[in-house]
Coordinates of C-alpha atoms in Angstrom, one line a residue:
X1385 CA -15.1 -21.8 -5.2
X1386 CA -18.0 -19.5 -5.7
X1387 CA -19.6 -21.5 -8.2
X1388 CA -16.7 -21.0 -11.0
X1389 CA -16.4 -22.3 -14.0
X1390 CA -13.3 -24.3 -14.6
X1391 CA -12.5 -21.8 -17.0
X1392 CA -12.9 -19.3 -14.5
X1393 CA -10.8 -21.0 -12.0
X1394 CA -7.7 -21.4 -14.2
X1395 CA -7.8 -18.1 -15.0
X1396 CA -7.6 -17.2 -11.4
X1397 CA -4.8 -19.6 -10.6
X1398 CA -3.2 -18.5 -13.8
X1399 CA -3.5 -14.5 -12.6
X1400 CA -2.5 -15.8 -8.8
X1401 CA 0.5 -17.3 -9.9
X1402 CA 1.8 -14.2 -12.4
X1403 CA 0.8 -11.9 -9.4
X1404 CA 2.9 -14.2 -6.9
X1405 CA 6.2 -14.2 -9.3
X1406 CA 6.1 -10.6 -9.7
X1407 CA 5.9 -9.8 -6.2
X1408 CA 8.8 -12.1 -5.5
X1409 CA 11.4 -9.4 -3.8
X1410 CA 14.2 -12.2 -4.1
X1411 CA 15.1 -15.4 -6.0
X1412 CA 16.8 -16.8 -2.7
X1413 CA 14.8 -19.8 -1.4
X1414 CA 15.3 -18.5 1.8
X1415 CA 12.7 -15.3 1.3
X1416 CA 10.0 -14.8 4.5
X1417 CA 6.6 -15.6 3.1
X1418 CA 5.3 -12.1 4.6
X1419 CA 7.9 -10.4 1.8
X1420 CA 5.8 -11.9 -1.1
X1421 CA 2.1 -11.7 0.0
X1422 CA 2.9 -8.3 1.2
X1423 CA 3.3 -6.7 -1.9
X1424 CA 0.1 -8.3 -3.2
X1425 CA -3.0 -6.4 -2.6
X1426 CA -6.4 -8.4 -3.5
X1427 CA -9.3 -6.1 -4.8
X1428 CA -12.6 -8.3 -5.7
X1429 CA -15.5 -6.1 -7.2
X1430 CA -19.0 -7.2 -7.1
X1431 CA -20.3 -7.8 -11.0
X1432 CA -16.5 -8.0 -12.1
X1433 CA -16.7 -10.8 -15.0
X1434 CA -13.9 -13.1 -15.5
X1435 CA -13.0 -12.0 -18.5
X1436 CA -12.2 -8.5 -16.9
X1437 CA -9.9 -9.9 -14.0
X1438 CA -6.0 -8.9 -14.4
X1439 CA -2.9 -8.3 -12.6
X1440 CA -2.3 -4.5 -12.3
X1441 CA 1.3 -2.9 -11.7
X1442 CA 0.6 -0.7 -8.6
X1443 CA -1.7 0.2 -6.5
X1444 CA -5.1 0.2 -6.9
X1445 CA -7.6 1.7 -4.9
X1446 CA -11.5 2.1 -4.3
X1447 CA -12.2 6.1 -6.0
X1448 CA -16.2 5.5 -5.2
X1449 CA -17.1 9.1 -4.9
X1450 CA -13.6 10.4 -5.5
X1451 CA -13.7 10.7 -9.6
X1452 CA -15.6 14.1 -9.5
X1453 CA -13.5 16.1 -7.1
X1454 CA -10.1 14.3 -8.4
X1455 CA -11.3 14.8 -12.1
X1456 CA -9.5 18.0 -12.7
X1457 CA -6.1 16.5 -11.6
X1458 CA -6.5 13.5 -13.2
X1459 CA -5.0 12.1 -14.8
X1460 CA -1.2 12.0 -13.9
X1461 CA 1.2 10.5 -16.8
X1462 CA 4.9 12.2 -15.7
X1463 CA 6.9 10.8 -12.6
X1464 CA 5.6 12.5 -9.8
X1465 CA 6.5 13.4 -6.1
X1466 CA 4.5 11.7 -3.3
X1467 CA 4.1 12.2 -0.2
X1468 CA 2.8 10.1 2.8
X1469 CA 2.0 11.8 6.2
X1470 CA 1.5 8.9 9.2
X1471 CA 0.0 11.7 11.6
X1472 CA -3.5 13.7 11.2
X1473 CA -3.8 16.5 8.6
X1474 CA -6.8 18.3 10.8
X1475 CA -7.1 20.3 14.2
X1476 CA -5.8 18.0 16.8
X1477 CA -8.3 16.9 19.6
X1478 CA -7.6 19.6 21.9
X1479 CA -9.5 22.3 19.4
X1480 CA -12.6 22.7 18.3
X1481 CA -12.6 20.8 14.6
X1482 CA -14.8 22.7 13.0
X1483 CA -13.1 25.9 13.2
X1484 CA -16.4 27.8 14.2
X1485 CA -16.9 28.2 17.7
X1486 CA -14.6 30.3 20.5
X1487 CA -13.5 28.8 23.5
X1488 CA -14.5 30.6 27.0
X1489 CA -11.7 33.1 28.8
X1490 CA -10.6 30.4 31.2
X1491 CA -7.0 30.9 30.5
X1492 CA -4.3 28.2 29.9
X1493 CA -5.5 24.7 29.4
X1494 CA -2.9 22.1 29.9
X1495 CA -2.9 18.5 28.6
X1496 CA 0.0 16.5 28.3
X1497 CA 2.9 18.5 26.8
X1498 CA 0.8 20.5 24.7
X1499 CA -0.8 24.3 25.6
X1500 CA -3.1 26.1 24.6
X1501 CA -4.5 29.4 25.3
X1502 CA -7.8 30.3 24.0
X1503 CA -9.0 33.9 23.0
X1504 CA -12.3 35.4 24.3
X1505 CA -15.4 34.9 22.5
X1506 CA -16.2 37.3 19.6
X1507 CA -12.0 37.6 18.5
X1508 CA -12.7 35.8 15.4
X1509 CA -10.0 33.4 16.3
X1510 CA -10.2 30.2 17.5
X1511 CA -6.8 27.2 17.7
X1512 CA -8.5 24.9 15.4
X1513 CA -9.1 27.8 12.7
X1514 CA -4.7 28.3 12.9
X1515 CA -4.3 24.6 13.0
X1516 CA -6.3 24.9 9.5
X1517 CA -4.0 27.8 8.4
X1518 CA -0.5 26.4 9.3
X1519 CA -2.0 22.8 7.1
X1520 CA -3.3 25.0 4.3
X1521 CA 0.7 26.8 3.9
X1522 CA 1.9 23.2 4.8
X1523 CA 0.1 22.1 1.2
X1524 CA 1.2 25.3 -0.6
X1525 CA 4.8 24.3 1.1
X1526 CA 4.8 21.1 -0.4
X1527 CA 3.5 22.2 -4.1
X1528 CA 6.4 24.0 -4.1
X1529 CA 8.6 21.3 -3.6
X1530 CA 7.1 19.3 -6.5
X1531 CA 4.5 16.5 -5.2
X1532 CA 1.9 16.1 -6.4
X1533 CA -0.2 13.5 -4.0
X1534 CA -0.8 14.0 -0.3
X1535 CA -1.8 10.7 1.1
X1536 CA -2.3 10.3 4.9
X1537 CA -3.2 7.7 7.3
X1538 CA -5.6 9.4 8.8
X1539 CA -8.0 12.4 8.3
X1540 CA -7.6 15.6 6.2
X1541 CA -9.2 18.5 7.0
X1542 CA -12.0 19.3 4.1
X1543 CA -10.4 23.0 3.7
X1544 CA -6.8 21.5 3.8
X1545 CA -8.4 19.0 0.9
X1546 CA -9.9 21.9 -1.0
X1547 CA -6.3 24.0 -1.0
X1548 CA -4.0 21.0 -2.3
X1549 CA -7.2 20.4 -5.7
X1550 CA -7.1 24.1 -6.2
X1551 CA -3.4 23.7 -6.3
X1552 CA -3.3 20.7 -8.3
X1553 CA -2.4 17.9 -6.1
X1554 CA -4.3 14.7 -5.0
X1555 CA -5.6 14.3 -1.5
X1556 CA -5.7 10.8 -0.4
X1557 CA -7.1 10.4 2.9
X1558 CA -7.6 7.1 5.6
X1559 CA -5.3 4.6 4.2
X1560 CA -4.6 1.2 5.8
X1561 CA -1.6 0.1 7.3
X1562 CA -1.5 -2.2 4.5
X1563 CA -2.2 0.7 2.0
X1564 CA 0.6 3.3 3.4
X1565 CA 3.3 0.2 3.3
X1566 CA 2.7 -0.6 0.0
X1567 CA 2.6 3.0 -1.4
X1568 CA 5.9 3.2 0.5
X1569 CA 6.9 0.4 -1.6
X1570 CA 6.3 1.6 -4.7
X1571 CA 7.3 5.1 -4.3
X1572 CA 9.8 4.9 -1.9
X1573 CA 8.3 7.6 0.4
X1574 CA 8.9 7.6 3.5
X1575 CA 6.1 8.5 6.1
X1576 CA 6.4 11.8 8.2
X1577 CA 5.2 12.2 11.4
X1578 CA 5.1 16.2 11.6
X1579 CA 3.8 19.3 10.5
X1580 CA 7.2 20.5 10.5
X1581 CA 10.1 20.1 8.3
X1582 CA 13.1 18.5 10.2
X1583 CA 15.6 20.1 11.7
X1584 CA 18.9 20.2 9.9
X1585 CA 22.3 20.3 11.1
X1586 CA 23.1 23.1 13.4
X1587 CA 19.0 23.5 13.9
X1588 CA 18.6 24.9 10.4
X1589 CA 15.6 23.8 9.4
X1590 CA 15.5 20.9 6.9
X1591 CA 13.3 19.9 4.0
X1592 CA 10.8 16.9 3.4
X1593 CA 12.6 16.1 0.2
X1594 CA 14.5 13.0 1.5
X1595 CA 11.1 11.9 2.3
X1596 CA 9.1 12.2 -0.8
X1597 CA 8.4 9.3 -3.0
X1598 CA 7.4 9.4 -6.6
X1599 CA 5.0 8.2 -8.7
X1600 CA 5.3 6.7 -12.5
X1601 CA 1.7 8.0 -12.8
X1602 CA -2.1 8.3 -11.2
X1603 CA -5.4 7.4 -13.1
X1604 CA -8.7 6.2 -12.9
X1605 CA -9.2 2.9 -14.4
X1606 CA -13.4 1.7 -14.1
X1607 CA -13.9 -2.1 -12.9
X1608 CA -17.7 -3.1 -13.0
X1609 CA -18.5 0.5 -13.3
X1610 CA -16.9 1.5 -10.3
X1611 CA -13.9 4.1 -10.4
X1612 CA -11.0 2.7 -9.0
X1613 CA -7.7 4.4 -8.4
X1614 CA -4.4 3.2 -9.8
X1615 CA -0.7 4.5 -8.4
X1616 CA 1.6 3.3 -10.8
X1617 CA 5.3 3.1 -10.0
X1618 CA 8.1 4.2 -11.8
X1619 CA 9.7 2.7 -14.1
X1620 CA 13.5 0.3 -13.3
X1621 CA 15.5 3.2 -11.0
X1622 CA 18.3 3.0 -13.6
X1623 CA 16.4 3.3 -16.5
X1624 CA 13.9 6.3 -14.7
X1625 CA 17.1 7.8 -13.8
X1626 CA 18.3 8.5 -17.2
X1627 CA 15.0 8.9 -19.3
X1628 CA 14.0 11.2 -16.3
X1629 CA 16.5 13.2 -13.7
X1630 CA 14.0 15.7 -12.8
X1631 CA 12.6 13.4 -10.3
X1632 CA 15.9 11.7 -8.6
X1633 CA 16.3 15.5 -7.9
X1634 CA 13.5 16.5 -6.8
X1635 CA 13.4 13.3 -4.7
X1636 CA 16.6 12.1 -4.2
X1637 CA 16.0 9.8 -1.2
X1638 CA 13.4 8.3 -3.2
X1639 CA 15.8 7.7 -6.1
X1640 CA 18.6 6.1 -3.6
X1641 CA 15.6 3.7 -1.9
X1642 CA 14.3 2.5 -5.4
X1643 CA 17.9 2.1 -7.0
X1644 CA 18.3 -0.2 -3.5
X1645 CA 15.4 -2.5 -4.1
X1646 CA 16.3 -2.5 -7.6
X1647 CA 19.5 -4.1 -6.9
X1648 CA 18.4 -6.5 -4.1
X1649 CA 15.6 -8.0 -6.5
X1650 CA 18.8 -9.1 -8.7
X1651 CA 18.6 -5.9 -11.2
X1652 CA 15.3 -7.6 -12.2
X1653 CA 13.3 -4.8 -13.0
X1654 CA 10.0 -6.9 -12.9
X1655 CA 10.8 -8.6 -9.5
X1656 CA 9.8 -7.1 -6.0
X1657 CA 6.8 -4.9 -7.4
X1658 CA 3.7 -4.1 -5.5
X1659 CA 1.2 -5.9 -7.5
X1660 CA -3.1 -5.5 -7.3
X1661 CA -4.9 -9.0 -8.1
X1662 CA -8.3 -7.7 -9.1
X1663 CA -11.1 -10.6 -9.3
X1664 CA -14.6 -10.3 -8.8
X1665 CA -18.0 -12.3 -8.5
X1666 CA -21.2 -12.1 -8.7
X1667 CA -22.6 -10.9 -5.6
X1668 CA -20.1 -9.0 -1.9
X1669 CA -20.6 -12.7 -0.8
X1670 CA -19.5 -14.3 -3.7
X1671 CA -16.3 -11.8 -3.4
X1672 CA -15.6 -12.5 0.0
X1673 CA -15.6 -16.5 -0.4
X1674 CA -13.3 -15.6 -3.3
X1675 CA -11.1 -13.3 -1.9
X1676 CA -10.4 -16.1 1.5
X1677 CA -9.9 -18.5 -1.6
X1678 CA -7.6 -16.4 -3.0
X1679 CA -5.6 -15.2 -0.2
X1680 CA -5.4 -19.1 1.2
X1681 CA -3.6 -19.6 -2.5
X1682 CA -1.1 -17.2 -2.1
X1683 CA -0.3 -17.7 1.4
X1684 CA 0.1 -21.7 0.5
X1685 CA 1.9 -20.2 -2.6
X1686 CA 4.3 -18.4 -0.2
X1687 CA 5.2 -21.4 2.0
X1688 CA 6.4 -23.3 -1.0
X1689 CA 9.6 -21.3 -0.8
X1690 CA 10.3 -22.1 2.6
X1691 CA 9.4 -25.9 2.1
X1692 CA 9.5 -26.9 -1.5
X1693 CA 7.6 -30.5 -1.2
X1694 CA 4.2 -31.3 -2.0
X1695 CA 2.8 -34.2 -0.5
X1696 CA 0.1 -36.2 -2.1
X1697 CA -3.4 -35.8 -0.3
X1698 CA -6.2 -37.8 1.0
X1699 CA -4.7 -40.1 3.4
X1700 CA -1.7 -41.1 0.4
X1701 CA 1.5 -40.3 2.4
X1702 CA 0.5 -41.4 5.7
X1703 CA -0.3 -44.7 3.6
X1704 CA 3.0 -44.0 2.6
X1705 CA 4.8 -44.0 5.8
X1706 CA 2.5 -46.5 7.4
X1707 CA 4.0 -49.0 4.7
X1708 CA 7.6 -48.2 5.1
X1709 CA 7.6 -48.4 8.8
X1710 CA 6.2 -52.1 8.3
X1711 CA 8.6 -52.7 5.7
X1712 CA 11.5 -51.1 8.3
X1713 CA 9.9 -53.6 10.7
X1714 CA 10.1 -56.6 8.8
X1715 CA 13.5 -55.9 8.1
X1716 CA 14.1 -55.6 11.5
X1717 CA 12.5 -58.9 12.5
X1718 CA 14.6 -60.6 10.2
X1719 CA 18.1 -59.2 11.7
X1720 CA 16.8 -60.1 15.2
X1721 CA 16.2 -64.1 13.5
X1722 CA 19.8 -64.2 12.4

């Protein structure tokens, strides 16, 4: 593949197969194949030598042009609080995103269930600059609850970006699907879906706590001289729990989602954990052959626990079974004679 070495290829399968056991959630034969592969996250890196391929524990993700601006937070070596937004942390679409311009006097525009009514020009207000406001106290909100990385699926607003650096927290923006589950895995987080805090019992207003995740740490880590990003889980729930009860407090639902998985992987502290295969070749094509190579591996890998049978290739079993249907024959032929 790619023009590897033999060398190089062992060490591939050798890393694929360490990955694969890791992620494992469960040691019952009967685990889905999605379960495994999906806590495995394939990163190839153009220029990446062998010699510099590993298994990392977490997440790792691409920091091109991140390092600078995330320099001052960086790096982060106590258990800290996550948190993952699913919904947009800018102006929504019905407001100017910039923040800049005033709407016309045209009074009440509706759209959907949302309303809004725009001031005349020259206020010095506009709906997208208090949309900026209420996301700038939302970060100072959650500093004071203890996290320390703001990931979201989708955009955040550059100012919103700017007030969670100045106050020491890590703005993560446009992660995958694949990305936001697996930072859920980790961290336990859960995603949240508002601007608001929920609403507690009789309509007090709740807290995002139950919905935090922590981290065991953040850092940059260079492959092939590109920054890369690594969120590193905690350590075994029970273990975390005693060494560190700051977090399960500040976090609690995180704590009682970890201690979970912890107990369904068998009290294996080294089973079920979102693992980053990083490889690398030569040239982006070279990467992408290797990466189809290596997710074809793992997903062939993953099957073997539903069906654990290898059959030889090139034409051997159906030689196989073509002979012991003429030998089933025969015998056949012979009852039929007597």
């Amino acid at each position: 593949v790619c023009g590897l070495s033999a060398d190089s290829t062992d060490r591939a399968c050798l890393l694929l197969v360490q990955a694969f056991l890791t992620a494992q959630p469960h040691a019952s034969p009967n685990t889905h194949p999605g379960a495994v592969t999906g806590n495995i996250r394939l990163l190839t890196v153009p220029g990446l030598q062998p010699k510099a391929w590993d298994v990392i524990d977490g997440l790792m993700l691409d920091a091109s042009g991140l390092k600078h601006a995330l320099s001052a937070c960086l790096p982060l070596t106590q258990p800290s609080c996550v948190a993952l937004f699913g919904v947009s942390l800018a102006p929504g679409a019905l407001t100017d995103p910039s923040g800049t311009q005033h709407a016309q006097a045209e009074g009440p525009k509706v759209s959907g269930a949302h309303t809004v009514c725009e001031a005349e020009v020259g206020q010095g207000w506009s709906p997208a600059a208090a949309e900026v406001d209420i996301l700038v106290g939302l970060m100072q909100h959650l500093r004071a609850l203890g996290v320390r990385v703001v990931a979201c699926q989708k955009v955040i607003h550059e100012r919103v970006q700017h007030a969670a650096l100045q106050l020491g927290m890590v703005p993560l923006q446009r992660l995958s699907a694949q990305h936001a589950t697996s930072l859920s895995s980790i961290s336990g987080a859960l995603p949240i879906n508002s601007w608001h805090p929920p609403v507690g019992a009789a309509g007090r207003s709740g807290s995002w706590k139950h919905m935090l995740g922590v981290l065991g740490g953040v850092d940059f880590q260079a492959a092939a001289h590109r920054p890369q990003l690594i969120l590193r889980p905690v350590l075994a729930p029970g273990e975390a729990a005693s060494a560190s009860c700051s977090w399960a407090c500040q976090a609690p639902g995180a704590h009682a989602r970890l201690v979970k998985q912890h107990v369904r992987a068998g009290g294996c502290s080294s089973r079920g954990r979102v693992q980053t295969l990083l490889l690398g070749a030569a040239t982006q094509s070279g990467c992408d052959e290797l990466r189809t190579a290596a997710e074809g591996a793992l997903r062939v890998l993953a099957w073997t626990l539903r069906s654990p049978w290898v059959l030889p290739g090139g034409g051997a079993w159906q030689g196989l079974v073509a002979a012991r249907i003429r030998a089933k024959a025969r015998a056949l032929q012979r009852r039929r004679r007597h």
